[in-house]
PDB file of N, CA, C and O in Angstrom:
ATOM      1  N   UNK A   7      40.786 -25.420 -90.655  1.00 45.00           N
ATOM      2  CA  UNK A   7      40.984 -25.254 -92.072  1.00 45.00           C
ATOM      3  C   UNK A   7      40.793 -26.618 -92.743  1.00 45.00           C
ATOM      4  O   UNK A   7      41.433 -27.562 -92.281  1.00 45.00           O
ATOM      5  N   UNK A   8      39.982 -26.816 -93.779  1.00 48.00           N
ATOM      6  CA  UNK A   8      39.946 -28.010 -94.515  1.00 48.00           C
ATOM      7  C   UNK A   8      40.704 -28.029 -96.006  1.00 48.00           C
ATOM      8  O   UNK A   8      40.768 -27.182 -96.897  1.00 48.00           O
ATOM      9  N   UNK A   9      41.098 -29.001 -95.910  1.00 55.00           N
ATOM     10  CA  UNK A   9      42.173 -29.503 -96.699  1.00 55.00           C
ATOM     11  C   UNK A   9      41.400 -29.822 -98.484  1.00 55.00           C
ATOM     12  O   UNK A   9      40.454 -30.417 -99.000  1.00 55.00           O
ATOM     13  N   UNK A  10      42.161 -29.263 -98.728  1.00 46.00           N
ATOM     14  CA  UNK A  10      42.073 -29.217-100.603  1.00 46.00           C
ATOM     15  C   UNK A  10      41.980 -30.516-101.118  1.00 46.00           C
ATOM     16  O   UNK A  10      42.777 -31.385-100.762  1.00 46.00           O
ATOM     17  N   UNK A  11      41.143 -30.716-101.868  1.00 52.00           N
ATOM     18  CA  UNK A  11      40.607 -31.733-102.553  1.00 52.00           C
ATOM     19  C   UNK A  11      41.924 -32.077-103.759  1.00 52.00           C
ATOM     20  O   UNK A  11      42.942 -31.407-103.582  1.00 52.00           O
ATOM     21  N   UNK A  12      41.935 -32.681-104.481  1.00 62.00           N
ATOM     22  CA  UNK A  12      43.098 -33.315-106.168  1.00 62.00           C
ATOM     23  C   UNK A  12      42.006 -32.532-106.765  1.00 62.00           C
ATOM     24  O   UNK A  12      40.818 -32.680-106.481  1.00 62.00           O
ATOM     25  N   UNK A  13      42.550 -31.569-107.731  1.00 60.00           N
ATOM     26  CA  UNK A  13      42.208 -31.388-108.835  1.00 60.00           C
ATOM     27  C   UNK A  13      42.952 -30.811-109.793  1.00 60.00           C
ATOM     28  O   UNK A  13      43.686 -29.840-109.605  1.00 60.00           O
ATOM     29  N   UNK A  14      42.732 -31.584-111.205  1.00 74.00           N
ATOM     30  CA  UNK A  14      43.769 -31.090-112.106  1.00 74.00           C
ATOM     31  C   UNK A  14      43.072 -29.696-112.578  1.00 74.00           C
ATOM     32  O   UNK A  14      43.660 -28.948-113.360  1.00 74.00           O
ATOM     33  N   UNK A  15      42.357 -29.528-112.289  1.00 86.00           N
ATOM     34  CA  UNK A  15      41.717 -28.207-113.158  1.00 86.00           C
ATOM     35  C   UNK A  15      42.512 -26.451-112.014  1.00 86.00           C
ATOM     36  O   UNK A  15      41.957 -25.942-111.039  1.00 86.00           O
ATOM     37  N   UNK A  16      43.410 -26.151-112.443  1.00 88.00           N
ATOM     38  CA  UNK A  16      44.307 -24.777-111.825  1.00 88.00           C
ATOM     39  C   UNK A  16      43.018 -24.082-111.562  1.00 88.00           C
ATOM     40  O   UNK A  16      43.014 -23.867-110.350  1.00 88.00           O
ATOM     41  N   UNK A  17      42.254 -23.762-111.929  1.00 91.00           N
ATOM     42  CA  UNK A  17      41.618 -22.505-111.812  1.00 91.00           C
ATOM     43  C   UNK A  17      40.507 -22.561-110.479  1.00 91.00           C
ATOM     44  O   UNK A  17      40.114 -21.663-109.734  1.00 91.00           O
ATOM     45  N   UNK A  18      40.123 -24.340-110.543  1.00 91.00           N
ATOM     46  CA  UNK A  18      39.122 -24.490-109.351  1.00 91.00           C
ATOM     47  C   UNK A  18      40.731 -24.816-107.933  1.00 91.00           C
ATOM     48  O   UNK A  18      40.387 -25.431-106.924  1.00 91.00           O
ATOM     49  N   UNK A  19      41.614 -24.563-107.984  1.00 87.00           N
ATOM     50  CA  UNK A  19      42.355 -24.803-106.993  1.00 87.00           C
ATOM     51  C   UNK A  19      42.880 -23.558-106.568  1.00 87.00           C
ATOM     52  O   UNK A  19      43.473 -23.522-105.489  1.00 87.00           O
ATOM     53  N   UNK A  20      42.716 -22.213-107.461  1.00 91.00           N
ATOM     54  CA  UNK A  20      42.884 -21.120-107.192  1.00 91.00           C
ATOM     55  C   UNK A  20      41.649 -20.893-105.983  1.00 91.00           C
ATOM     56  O   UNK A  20      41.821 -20.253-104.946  1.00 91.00           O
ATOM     57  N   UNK A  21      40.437 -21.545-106.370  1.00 93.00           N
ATOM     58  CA  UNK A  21      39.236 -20.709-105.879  1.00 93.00           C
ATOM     59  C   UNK A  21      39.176 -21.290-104.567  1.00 93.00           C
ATOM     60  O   UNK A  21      38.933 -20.646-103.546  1.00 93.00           O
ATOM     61  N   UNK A  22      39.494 -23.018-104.640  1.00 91.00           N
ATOM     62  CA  UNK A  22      39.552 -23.370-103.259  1.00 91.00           C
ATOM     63  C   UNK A  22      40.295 -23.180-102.458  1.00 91.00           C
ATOM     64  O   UNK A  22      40.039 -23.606-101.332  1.00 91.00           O
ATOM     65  N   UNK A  23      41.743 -22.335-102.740  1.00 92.00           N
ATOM     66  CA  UNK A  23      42.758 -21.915-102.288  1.00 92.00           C
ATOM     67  C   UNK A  23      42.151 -20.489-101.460  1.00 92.00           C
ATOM     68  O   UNK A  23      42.271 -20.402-100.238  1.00 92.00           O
ATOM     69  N   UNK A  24      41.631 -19.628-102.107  1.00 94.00           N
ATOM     70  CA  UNK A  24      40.981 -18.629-101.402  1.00 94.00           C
ATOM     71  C   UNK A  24      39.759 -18.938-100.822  1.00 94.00           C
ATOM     72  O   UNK A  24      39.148 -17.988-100.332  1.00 94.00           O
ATOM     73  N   UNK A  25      39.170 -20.233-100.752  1.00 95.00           N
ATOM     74  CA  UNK A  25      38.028 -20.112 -99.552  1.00 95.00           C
ATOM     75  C   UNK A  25      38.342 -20.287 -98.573  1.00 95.00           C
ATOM     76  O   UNK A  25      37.658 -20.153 -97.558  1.00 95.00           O
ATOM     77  N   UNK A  26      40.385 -20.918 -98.710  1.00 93.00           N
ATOM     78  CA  UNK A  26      40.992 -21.399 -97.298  1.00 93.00           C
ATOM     79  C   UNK A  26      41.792 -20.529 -96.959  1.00 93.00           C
ATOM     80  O   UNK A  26      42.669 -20.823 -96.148  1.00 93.00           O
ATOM     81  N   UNK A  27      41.711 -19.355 -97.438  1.00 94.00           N
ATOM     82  CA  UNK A  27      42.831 -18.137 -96.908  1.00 94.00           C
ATOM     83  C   UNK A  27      43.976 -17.901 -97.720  1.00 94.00           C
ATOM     84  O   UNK A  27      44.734 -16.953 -97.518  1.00 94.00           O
ATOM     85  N   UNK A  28      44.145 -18.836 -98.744  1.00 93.00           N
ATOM     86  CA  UNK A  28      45.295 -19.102 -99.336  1.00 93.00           C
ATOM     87  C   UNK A  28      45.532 -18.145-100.607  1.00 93.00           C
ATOM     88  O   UNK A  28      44.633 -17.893-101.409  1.00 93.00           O
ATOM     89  N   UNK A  29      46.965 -17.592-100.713  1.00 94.00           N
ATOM     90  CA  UNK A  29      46.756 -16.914-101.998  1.00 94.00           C
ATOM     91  C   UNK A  29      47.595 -17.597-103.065  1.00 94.00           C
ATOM     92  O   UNK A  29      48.710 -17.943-102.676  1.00 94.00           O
ATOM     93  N   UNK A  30      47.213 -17.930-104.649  1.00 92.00           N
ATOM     94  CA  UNK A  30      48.431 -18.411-105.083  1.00 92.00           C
ATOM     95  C   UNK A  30      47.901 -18.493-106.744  1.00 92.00           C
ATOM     96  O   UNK A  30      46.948 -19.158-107.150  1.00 92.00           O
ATOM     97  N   UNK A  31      48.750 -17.672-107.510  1.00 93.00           N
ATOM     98  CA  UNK A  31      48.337 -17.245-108.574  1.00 93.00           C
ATOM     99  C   UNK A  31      47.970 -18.396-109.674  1.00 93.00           C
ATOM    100  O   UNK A  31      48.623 -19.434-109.568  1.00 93.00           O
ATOM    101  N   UNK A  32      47.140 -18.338-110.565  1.00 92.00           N
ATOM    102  CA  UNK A  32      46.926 -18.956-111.583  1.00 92.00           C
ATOM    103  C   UNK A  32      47.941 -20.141-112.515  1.00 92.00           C
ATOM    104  O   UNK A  32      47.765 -21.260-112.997  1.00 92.00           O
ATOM    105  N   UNK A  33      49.455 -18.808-112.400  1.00 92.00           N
ATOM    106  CA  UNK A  33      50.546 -19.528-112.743  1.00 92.00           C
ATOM    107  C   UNK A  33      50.937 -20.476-112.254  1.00 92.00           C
ATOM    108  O   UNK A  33      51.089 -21.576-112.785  1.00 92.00           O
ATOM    109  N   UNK A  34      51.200 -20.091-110.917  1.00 91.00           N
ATOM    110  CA  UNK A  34      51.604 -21.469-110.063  1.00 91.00           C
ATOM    111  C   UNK A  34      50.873 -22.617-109.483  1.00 91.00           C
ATOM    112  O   UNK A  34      51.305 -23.589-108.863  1.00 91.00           O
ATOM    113  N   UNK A  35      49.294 -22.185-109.928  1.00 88.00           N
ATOM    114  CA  UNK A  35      48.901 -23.545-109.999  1.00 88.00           C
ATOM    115  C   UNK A  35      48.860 -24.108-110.838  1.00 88.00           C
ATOM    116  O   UNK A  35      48.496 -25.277-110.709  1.00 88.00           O
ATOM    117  N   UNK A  36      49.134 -23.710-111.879  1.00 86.00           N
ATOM    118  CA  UNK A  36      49.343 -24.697-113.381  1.00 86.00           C
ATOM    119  C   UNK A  36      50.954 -25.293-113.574  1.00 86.00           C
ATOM    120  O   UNK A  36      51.179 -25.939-114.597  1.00 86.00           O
ATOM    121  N   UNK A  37      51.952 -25.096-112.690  1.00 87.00           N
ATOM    122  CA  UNK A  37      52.804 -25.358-112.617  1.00 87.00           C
ATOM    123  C   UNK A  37      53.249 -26.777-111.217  1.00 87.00           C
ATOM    124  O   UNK A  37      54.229 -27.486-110.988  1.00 87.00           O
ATOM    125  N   UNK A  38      51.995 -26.596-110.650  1.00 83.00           N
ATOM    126  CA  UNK A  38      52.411 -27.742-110.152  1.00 83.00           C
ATOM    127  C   UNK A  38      51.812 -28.766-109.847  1.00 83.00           C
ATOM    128  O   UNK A  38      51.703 -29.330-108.758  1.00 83.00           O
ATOM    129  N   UNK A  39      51.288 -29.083-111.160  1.00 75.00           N
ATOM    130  CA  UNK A  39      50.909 -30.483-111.903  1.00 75.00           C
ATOM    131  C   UNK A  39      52.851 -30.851-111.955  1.00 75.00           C
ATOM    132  O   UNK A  39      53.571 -31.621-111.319  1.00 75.00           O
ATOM    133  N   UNK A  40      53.084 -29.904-112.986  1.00 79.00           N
ATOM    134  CA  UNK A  40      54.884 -30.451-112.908  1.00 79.00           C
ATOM    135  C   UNK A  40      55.657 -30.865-111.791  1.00 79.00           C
ATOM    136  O   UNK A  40      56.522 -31.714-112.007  1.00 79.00           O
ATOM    137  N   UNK A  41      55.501 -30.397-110.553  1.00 83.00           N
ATOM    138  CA  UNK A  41      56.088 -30.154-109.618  1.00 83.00           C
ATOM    139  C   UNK A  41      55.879 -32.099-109.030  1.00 83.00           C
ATOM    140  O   UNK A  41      56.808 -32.794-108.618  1.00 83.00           O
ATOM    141  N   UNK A  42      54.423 -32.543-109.180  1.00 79.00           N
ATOM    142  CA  UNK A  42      54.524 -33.940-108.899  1.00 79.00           C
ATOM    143  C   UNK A  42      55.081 -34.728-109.388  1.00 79.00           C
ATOM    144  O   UNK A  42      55.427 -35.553-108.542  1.00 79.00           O
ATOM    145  N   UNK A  43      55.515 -35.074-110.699  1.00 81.00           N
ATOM    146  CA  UNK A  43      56.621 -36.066-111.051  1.00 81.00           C
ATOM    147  C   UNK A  43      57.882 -35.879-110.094  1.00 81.00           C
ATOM    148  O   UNK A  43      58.079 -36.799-109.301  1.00 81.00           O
ATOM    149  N   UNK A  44      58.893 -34.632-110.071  1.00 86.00           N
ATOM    150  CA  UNK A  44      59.358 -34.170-109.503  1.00 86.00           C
ATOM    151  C   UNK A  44      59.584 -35.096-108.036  1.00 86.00           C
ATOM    152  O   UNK A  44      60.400 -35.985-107.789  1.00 86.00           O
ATOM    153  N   UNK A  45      58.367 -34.408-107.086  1.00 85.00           N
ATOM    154  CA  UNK A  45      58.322 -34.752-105.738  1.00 85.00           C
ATOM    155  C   UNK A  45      58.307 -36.362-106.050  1.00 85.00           C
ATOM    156  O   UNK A  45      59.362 -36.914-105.737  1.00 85.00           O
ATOM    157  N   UNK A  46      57.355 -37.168-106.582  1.00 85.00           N
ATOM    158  CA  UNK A  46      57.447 -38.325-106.338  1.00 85.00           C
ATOM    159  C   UNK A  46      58.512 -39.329-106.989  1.00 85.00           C
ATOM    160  O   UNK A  46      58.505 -40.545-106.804  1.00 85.00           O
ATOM    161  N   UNK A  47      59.541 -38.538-107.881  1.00 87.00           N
ATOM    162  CA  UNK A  47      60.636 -39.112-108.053  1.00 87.00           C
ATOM    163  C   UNK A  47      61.741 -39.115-106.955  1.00 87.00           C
ATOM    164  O   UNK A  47      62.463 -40.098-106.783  1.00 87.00           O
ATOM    165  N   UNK A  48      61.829 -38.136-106.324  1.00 87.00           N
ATOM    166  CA  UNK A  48      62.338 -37.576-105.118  1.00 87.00           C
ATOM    167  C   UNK A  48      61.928 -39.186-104.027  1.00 87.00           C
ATOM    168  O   UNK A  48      62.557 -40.235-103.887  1.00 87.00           O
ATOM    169  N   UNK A  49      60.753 -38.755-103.499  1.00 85.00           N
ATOM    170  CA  UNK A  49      60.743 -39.646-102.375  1.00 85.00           C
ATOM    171  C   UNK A  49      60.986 -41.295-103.143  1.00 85.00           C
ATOM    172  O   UNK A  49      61.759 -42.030-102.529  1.00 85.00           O
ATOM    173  N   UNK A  50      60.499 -41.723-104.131  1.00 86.00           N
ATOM    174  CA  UNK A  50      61.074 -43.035-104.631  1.00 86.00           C
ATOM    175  C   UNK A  50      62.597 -42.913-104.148  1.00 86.00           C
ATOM    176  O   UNK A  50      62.979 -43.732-103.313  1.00 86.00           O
ATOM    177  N   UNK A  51      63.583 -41.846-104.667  1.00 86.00           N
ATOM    178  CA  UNK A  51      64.748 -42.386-104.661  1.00 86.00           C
ATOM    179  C   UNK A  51      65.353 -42.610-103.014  1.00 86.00           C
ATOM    180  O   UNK A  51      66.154 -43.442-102.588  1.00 86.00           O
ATOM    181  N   UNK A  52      64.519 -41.367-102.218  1.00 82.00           N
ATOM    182  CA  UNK A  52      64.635 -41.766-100.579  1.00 82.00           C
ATOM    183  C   UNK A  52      64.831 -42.955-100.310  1.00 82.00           C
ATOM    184  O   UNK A  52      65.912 -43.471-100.023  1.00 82.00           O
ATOM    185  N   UNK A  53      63.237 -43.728-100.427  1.00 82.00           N
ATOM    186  CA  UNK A  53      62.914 -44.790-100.226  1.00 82.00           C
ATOM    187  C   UNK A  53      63.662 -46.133-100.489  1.00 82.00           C
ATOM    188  O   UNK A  53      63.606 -47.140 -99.783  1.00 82.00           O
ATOM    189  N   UNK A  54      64.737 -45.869-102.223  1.00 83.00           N
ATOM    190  CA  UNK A  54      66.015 -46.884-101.792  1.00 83.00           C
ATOM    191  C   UNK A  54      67.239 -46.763-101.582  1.00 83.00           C
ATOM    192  O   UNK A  54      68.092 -47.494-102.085  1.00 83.00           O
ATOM    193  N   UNK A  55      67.560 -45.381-100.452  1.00 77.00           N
ATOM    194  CA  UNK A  55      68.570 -45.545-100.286  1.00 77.00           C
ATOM    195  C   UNK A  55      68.502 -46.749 -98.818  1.00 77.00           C
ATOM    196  O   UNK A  55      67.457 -47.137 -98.294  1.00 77.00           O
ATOM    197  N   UNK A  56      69.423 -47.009 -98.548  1.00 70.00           N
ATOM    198  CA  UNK A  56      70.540 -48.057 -97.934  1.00 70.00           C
ATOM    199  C   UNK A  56      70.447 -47.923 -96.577  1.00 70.00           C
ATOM    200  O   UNK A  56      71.443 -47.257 -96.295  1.00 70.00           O
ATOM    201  N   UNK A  57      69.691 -48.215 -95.289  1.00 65.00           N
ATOM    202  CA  UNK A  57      69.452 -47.361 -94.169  1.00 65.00           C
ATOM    203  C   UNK A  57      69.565 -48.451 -93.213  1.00 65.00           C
ATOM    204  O   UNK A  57      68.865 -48.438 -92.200  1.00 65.00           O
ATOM    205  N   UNK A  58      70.722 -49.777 -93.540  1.00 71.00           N
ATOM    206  CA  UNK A  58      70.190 -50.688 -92.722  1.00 71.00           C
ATOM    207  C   UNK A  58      71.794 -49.835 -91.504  1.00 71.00           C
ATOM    208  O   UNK A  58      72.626 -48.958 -91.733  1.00 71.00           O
ATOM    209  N   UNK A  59      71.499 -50.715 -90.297  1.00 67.00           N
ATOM    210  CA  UNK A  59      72.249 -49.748 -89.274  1.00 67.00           C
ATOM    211  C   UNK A  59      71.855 -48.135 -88.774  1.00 67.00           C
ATOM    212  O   UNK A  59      72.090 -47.632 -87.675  1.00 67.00           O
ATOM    213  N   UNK A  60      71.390 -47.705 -89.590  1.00 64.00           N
ATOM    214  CA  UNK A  60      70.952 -46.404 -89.607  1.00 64.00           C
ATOM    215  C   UNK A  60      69.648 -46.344 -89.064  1.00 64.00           C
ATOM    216  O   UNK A  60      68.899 -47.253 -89.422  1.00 64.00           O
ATOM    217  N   UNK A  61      69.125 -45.370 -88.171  1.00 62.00           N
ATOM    218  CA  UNK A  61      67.992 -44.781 -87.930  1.00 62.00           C
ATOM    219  C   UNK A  61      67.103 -43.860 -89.055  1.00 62.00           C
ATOM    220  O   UNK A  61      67.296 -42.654 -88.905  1.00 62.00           O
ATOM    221  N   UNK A  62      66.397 -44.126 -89.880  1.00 59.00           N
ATOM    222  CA  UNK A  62      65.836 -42.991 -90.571  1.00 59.00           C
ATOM    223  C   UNK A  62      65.774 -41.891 -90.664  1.00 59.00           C
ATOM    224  O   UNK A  62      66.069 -41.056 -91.519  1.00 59.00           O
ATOM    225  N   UNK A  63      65.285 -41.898 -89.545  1.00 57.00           N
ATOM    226  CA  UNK A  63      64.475 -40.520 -89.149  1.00 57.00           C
ATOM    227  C   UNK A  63      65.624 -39.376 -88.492  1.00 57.00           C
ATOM    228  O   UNK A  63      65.510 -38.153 -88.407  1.00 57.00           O
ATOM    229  N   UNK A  64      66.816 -40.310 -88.050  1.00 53.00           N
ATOM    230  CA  UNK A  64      67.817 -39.615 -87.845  1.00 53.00           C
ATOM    231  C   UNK A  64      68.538 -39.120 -89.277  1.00 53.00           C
ATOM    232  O   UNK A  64      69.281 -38.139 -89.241  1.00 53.00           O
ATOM    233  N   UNK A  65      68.379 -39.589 -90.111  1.00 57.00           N
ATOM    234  CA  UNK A  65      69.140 -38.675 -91.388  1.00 57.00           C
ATOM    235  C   UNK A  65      68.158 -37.924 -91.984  1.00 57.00           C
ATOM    236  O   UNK A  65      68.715 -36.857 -92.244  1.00 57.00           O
ATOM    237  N   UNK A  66      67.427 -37.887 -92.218  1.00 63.00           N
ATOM    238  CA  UNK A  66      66.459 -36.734 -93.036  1.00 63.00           C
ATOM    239  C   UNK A  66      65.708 -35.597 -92.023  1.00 63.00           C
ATOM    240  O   UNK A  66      65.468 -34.472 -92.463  1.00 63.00           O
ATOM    241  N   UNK A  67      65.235 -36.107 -90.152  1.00 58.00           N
ATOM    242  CA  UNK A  67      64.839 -35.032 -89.587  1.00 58.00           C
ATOM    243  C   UNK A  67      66.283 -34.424 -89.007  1.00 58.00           C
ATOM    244  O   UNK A  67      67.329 -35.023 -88.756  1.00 58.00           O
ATOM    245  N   UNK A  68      66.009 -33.282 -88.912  1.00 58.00           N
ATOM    246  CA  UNK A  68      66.738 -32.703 -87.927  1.00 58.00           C
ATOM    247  C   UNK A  68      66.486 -32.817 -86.480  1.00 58.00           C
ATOM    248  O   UNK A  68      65.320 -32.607 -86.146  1.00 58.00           O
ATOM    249  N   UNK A  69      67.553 -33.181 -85.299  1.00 58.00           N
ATOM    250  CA  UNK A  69      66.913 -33.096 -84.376  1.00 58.00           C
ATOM    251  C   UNK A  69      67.346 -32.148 -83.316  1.00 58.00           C
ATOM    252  O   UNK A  69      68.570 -32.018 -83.291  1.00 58.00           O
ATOM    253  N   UNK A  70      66.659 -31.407 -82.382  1.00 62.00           N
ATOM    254  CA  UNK A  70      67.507 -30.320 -81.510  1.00 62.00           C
ATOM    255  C   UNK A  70      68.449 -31.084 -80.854  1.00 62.00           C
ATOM    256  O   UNK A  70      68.599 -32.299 -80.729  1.00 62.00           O
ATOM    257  N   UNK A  71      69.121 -30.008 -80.418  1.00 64.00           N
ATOM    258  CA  UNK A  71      70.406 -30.709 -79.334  1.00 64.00           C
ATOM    259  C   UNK A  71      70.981 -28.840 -78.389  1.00 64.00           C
ATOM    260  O   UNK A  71      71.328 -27.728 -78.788  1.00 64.00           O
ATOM    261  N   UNK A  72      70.762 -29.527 -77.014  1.00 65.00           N
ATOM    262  CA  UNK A  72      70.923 -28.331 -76.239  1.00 65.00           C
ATOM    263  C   UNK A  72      72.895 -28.257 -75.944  1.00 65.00           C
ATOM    264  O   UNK A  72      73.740 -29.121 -75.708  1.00 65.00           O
ATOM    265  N   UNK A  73      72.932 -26.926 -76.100  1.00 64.00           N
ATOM    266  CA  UNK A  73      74.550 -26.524 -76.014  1.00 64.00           C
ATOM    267  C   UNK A  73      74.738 -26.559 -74.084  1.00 64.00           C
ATOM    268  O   UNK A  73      74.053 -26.312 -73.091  1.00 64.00           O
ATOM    269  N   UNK A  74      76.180 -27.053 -74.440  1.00 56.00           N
ATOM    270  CA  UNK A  74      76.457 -26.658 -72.591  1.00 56.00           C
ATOM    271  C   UNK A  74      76.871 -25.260 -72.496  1.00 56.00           C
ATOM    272  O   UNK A  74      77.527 -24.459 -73.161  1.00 56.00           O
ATOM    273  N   UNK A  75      76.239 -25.290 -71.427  1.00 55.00           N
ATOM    274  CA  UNK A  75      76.672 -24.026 -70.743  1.00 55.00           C
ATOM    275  C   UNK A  75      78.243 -23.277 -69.938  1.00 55.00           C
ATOM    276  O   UNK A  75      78.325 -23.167 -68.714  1.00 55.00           O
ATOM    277  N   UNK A  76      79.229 -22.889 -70.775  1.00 48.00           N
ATOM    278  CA  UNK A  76      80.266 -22.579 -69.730  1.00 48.00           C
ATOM    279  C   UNK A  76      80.105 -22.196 -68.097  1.00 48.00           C
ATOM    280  O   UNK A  76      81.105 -21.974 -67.413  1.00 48.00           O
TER     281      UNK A  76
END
């Protein structure tokens, strides 16, 4: 599957959305132009929280952990 190009224009992201299998209405691609301020305010504020001592990747991934067995 190849990966979607930036484009602000909703309607050519509808079309490239269905040459990749993808379904996703008109609406919601005009809605997430909005959705990027959003996300990239988000990861900015990640980025300063406070992580010294801390592992990263240990607070934001989840990681498995196997149960004992009685």
């Amino acid at each position: 599957m190849s990966l979607l190009p930036k484009s602000t224009d909703p309607q050519k992201f509808v079309d490239r959305a269905k040459e990749n299998r993808l379904e996703i209405s008109l609406t919601d691609a005009e809605d997430l132009g909005e959705f990027l301020t959003s996300v990239d305010s988000t990861y900015a504020a990640i980025r300063e929280i406070e992580t010294s001592g801390f592992e990263p990747a240990a607070i934001f991934v989840p990681t498995a952990s196997k149960r004992e067995v009685d």
